[in-house]
PDB file of C-alpha atoms in Angstrom:
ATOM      1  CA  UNK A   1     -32.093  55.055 -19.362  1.00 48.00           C
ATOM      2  CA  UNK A   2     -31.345  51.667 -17.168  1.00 52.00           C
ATOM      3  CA  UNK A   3     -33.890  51.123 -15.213  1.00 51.00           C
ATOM      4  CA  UNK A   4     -33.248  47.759 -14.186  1.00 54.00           C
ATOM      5  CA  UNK A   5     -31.761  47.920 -10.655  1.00 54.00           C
ATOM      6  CA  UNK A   6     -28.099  46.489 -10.111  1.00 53.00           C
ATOM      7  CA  UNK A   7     -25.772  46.098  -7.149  1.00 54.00           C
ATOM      8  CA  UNK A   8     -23.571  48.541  -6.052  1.00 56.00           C
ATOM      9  CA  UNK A   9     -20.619  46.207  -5.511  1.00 52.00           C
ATOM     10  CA  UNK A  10     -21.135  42.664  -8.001  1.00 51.00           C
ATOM     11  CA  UNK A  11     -20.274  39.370  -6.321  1.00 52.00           C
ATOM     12  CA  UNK A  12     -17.018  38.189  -8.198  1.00 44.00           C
ATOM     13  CA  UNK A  13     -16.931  34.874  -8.972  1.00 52.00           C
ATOM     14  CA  UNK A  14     -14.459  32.624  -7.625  1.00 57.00           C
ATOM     15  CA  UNK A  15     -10.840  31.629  -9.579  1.00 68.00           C
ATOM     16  CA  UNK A  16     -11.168  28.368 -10.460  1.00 81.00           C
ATOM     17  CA  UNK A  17      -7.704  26.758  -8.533  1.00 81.00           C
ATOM     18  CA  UNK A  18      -4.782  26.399 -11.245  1.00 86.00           C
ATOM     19  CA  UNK A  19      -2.228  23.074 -11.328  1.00 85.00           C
ATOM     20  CA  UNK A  20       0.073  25.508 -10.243  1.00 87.00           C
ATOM     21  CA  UNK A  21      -1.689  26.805  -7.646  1.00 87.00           C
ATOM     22  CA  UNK A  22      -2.328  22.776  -6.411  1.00 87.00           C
ATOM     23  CA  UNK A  23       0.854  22.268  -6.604  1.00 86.00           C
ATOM     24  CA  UNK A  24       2.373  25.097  -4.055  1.00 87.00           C
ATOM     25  CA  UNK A  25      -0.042  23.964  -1.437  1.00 88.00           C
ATOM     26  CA  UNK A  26       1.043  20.099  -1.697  1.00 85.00           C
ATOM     27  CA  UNK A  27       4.420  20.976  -1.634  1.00 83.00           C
ATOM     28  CA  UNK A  28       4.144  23.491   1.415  1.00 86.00           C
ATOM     29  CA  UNK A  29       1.594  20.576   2.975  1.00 87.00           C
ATOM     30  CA  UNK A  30       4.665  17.862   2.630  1.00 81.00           C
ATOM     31  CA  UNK A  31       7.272  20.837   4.156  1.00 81.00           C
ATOM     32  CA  UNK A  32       4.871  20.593   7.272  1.00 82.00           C
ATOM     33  CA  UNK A  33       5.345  17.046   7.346  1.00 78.00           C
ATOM     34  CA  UNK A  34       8.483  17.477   7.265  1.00 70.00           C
ATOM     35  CA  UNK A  35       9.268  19.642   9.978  1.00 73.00           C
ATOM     36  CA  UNK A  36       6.994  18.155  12.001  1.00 73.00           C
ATOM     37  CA  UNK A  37       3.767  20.334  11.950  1.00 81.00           C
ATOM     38  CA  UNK A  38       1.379  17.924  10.901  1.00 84.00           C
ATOM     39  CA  UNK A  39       0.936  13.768  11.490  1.00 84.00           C
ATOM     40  CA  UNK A  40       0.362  11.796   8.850  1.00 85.00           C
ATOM     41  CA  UNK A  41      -3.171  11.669   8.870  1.00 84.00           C
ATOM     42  CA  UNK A  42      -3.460  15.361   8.965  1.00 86.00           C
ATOM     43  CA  UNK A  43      -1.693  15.454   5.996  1.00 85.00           C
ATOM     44  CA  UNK A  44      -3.835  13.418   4.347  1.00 84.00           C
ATOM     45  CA  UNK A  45      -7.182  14.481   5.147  1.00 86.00           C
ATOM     46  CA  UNK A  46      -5.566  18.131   3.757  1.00 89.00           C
ATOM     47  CA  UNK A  47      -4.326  16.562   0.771  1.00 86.00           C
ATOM     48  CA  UNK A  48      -8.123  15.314   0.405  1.00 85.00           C
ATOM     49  CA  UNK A  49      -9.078  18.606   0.097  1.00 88.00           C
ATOM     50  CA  UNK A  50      -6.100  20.335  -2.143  1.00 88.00           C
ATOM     51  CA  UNK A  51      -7.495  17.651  -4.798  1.00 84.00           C
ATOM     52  CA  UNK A  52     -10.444  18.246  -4.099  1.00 86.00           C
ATOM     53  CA  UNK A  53     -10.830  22.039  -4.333  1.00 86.00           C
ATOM     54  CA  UNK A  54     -12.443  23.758  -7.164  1.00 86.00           C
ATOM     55  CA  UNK A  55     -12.166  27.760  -5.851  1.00 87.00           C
ATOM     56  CA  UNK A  56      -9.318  29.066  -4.450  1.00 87.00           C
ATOM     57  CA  UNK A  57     -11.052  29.574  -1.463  1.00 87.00           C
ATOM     58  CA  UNK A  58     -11.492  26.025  -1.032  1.00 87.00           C
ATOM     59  CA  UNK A  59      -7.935  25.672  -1.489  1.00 88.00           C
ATOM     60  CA  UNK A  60      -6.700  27.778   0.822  1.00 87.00           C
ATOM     61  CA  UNK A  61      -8.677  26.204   3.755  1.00 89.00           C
ATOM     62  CA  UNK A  62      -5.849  22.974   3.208  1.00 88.00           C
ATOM     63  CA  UNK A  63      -3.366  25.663   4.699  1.00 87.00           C
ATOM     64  CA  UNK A  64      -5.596  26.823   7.322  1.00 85.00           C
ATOM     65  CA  UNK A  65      -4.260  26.528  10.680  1.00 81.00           C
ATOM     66  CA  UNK A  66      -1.256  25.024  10.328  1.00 80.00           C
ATOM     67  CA  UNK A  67       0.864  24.725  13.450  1.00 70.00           C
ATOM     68  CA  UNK A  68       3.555  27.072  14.108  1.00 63.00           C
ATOM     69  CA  UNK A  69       5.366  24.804  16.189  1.00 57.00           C
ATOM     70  CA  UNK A  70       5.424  20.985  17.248  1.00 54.00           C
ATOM     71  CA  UNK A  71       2.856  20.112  19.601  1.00 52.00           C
ATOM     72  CA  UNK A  72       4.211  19.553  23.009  1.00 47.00           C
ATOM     73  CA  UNK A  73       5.558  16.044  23.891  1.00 51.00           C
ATOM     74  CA  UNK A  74       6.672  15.701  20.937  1.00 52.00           C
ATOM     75  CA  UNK A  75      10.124  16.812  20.383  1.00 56.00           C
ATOM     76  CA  UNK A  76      11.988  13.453  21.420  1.00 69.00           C
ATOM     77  CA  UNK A  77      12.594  11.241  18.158  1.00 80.00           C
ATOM     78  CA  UNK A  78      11.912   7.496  19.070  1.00 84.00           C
ATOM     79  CA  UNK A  79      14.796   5.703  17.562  1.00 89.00           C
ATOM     80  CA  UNK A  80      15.174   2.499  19.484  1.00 92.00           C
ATOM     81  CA  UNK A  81      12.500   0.298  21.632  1.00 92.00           C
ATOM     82  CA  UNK A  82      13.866  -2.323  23.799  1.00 92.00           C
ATOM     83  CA  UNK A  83      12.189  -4.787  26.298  1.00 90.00           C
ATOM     84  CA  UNK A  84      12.282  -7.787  28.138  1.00 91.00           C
ATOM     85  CA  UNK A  85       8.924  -9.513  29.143  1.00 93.00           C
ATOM     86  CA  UNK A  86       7.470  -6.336  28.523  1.00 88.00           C
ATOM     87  CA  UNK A  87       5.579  -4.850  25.518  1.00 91.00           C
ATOM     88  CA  UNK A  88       6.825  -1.464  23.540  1.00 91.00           C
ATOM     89  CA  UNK A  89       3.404   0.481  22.335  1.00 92.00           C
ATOM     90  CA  UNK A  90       3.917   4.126  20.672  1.00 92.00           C
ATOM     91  CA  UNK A  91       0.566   5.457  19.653  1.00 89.00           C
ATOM     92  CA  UNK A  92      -0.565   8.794  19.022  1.00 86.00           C
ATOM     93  CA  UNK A  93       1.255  12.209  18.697  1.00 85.00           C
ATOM     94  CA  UNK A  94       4.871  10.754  18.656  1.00 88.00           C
ATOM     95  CA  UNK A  95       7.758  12.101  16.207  1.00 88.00           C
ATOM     96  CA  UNK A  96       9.896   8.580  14.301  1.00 90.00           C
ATOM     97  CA  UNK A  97      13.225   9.062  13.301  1.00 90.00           C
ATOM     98  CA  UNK A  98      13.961   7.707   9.477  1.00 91.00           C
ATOM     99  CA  UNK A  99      15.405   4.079  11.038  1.00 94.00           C
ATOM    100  CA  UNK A 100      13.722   3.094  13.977  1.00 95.00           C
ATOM    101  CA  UNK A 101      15.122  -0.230  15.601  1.00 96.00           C
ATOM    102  CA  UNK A 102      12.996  -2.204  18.343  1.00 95.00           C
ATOM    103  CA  UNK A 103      14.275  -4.905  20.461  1.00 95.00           C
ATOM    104  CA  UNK A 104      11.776  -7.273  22.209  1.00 94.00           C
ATOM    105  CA  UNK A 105      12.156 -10.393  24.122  1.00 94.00           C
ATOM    106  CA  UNK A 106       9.022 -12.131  25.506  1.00 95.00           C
ATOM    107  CA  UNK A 107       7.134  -9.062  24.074  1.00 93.00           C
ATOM    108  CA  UNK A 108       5.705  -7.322  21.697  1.00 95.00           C
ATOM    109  CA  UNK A 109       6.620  -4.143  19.587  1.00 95.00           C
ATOM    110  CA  UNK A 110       3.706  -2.181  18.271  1.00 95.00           C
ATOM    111  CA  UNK A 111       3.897   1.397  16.207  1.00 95.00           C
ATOM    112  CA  UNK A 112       0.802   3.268  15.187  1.00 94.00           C
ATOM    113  CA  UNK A 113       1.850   5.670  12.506  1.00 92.00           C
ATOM    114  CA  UNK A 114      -1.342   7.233  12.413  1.00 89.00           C
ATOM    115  CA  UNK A 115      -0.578  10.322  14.704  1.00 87.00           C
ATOM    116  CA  UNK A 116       3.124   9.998  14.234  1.00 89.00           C
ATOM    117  CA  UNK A 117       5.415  13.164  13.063  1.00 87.00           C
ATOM    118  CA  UNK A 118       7.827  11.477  10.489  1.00 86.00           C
ATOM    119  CA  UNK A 119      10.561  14.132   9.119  1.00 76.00           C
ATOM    120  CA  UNK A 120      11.327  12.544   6.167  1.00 80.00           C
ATOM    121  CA  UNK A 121      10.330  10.334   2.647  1.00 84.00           C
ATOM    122  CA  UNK A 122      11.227   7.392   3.722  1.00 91.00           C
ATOM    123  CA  UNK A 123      10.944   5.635   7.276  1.00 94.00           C
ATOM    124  CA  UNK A 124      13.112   2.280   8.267  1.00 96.00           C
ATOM    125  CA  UNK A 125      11.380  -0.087  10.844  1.00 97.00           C
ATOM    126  CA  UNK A 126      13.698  -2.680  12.032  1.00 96.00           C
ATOM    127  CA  UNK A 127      12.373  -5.346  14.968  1.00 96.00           C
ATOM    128  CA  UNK A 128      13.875  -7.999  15.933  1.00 96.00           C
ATOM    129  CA  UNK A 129      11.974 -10.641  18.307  1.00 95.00           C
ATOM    130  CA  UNK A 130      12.073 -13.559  20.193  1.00 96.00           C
ATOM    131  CA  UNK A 131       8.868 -15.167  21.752  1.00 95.00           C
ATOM    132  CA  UNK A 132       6.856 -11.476  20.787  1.00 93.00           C
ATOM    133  CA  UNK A 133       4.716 -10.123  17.659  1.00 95.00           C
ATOM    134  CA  UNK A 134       5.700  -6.438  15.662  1.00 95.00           C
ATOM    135  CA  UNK A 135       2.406  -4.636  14.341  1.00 95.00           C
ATOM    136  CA  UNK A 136       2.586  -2.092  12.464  1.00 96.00           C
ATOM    137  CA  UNK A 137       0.004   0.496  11.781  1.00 95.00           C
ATOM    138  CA  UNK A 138      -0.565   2.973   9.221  1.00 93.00           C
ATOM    139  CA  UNK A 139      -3.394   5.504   7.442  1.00 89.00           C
ATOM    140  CA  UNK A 140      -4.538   4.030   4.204  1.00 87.00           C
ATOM    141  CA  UNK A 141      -2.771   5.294   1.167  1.00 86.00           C
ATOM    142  CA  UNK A 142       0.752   4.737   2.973  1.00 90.00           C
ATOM    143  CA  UNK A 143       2.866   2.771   0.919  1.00 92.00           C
ATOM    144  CA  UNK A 144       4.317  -0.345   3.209  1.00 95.00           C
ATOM    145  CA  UNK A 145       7.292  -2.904   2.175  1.00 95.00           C
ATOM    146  CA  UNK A 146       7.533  -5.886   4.555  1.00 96.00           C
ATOM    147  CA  UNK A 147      10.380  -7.947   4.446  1.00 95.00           C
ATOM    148  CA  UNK A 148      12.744 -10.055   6.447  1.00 94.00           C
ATOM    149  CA  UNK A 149      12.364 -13.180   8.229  1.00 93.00           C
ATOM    150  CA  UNK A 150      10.306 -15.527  10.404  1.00 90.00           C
ATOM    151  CA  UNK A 151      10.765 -18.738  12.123  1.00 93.00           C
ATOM    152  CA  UNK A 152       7.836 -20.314  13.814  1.00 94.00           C
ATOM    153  CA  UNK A 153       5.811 -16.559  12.788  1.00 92.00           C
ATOM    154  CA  UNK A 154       3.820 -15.034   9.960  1.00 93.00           C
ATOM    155  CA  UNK A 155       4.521 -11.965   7.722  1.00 94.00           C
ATOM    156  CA  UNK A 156       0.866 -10.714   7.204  1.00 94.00           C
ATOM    157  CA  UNK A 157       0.805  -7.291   5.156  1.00 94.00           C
ATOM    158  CA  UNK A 158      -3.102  -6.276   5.659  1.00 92.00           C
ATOM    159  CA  UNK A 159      -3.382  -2.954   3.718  1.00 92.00           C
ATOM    160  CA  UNK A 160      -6.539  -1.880   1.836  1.00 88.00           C
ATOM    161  CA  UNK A 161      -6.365  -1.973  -1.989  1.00 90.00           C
ATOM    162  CA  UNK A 162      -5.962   2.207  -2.629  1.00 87.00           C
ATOM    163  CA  UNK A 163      -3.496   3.697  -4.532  1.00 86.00           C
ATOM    164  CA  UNK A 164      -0.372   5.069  -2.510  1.00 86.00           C
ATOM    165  CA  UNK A 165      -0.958   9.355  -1.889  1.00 82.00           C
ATOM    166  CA  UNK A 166       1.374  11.314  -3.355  1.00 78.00           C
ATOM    167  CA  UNK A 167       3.889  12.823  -1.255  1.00 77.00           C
ATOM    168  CA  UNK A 168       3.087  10.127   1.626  1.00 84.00           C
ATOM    169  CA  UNK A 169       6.442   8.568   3.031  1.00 87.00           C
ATOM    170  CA  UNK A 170       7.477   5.011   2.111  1.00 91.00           C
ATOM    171  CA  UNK A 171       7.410   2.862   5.019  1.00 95.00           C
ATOM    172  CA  UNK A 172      10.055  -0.267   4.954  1.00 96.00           C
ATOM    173  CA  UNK A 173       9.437  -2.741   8.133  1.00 97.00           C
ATOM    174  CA  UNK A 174      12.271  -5.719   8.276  1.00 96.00           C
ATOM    175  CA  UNK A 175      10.928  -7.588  10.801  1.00 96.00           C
ATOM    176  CA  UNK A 176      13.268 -10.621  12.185  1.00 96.00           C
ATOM    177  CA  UNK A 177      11.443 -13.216  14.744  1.00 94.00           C
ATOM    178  CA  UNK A 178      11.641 -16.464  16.220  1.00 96.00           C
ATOM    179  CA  UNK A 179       8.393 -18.128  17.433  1.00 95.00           C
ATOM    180  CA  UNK A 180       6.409 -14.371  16.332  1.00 93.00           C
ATOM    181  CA  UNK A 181       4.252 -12.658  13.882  1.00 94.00           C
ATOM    182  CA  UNK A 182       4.924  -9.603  12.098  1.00 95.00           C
ATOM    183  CA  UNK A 183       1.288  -7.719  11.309  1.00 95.00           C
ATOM    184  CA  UNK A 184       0.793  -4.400   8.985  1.00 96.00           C
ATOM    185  CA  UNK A 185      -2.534  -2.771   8.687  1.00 94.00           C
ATOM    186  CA  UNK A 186      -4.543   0.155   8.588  1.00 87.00           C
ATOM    187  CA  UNK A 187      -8.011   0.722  10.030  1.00 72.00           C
ATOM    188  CA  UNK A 188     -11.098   0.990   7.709  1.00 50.00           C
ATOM    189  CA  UNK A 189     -11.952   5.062   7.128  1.00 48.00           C
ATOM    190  CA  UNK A 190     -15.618   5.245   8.283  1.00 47.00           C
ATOM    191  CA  UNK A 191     -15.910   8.658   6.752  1.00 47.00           C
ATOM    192  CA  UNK A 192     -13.938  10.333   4.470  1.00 50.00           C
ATOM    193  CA  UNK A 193     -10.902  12.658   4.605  1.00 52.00           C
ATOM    194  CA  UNK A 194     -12.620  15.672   3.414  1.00 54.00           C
ATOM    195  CA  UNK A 195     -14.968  14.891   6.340  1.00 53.00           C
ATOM    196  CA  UNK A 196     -12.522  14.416   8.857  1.00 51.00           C
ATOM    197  CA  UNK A 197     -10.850  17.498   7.703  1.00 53.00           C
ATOM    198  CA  UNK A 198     -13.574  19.840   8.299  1.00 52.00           C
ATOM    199  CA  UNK A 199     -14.484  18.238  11.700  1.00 48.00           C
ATOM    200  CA  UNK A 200     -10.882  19.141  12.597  1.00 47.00           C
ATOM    201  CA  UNK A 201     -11.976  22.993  11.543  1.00 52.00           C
ATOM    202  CA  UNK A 202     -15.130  22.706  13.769  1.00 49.00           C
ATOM    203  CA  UNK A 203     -17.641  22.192  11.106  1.00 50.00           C
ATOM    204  CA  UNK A 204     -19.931  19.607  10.479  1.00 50.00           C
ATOM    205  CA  UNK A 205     -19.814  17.342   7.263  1.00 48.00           C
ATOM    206  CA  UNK A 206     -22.261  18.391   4.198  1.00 51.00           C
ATOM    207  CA  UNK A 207     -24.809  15.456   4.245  1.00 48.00           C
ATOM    208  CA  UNK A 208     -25.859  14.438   0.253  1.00 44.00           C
ATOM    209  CA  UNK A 209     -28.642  16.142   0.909  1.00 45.00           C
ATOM    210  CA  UNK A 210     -26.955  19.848   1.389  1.00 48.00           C
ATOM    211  CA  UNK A 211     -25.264  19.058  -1.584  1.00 45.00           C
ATOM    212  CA  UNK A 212     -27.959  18.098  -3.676  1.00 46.00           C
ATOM    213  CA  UNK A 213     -29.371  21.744  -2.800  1.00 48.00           C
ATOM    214  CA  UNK A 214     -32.337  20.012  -1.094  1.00 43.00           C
TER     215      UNK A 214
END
């Protein structure tokens, strides 16, 4: 006879999470992006976690509250910016169209890409300038190519040295000026993705020392 007592219903260990598995949550994660549901850095900071889950549970929380719809304010594509003494700024929740084109005349053209919708792989900035500055901003681990030309202006490409995420969009900015800068950066990450993902789920960051088990 057992007499060693035993639970009535065993704790079953987690699945560890499959490349397969991985793989069907990236690519529903970039259909999001794609239609809309999630910005760029919400993307990422998911992404953080897909490769960073070790249960399935873990990996399922990357799909977790996923938008059924655009957010509101949202649904107009920004395709062309144009000003005169003036200064275009588009920060935020905004949705860019694949080729945007800005226009600026005594004035300057900035685009934060950080809270931007972008429906597809590839995004075309065009800006042409007299007497104004372009900046450009994106999340880090967003691929940027900056061409075009500049008289009396820099080209300054400011991005930190990370690899590019897969299934990010390319970003191409041709940036034509006279007497202006053109200026693409991203801001440093003070925490991590992972971190910024669960704050966006209403829980606080482990600290090392809940980790550690301490």
């Amino acid at each position: 006879m057992d007499l060693e007592p035993r639970p009535e219903n065993p704790a079953v260990p987690p699945s560890t999470v499959s490349d397969d598995a991985r793989q069907q949550v990236t690519d529903r994660l970039q259909r999001a992006v794609g239609d809309g549901l999630l910005t760029l850095e919400e993307f990422m900071a998911r992404l953080d976690v897909v490769y960073g889950a070790v249960t399935n549970d873990e990996l399922r929380t990357a799909t977790r509250d996923i938008p059924a719809a655009p957010n509101v304010g949202t649904s107009r594509t920004i395709k062309w910016l144009f000003n005169i003494f003036g200064d275009e700024q588009r920060a935020g929740a905004w949705r860019a169209a694949d080729s945007i084109t800005g226009i600026s005349i005594f004035g300057d053209i900035s685009l934060d890409l950080r809270g931007a919708y972008v429906d597809s792989g590839e995004v075309v900035i065009r800006t042409w300038l007299l007497f104004g500055d372009a900046e450009l901003i994106v999340p880090e681990g967003i691929e940027v190519d900056l061409n075009g030309f500049t008289l009396f202006g820099d080209r300054k490409l400011d991005l930190a040295p990370v690899p590019r995420i897969p299934g990010t969009p390319r970003i191409r900015l041709l940036a034509f000026s006279l007497f202006g800068d053109a200026h693409v950066r991203n801001t440093k990450r003070n925490d991590s993705l992972r971190e910024r993902f669960q704050r966006m789920l209403g829980r606080e960051p482990e600290s090392p020392t809940d980790k550690d088990g301490a």
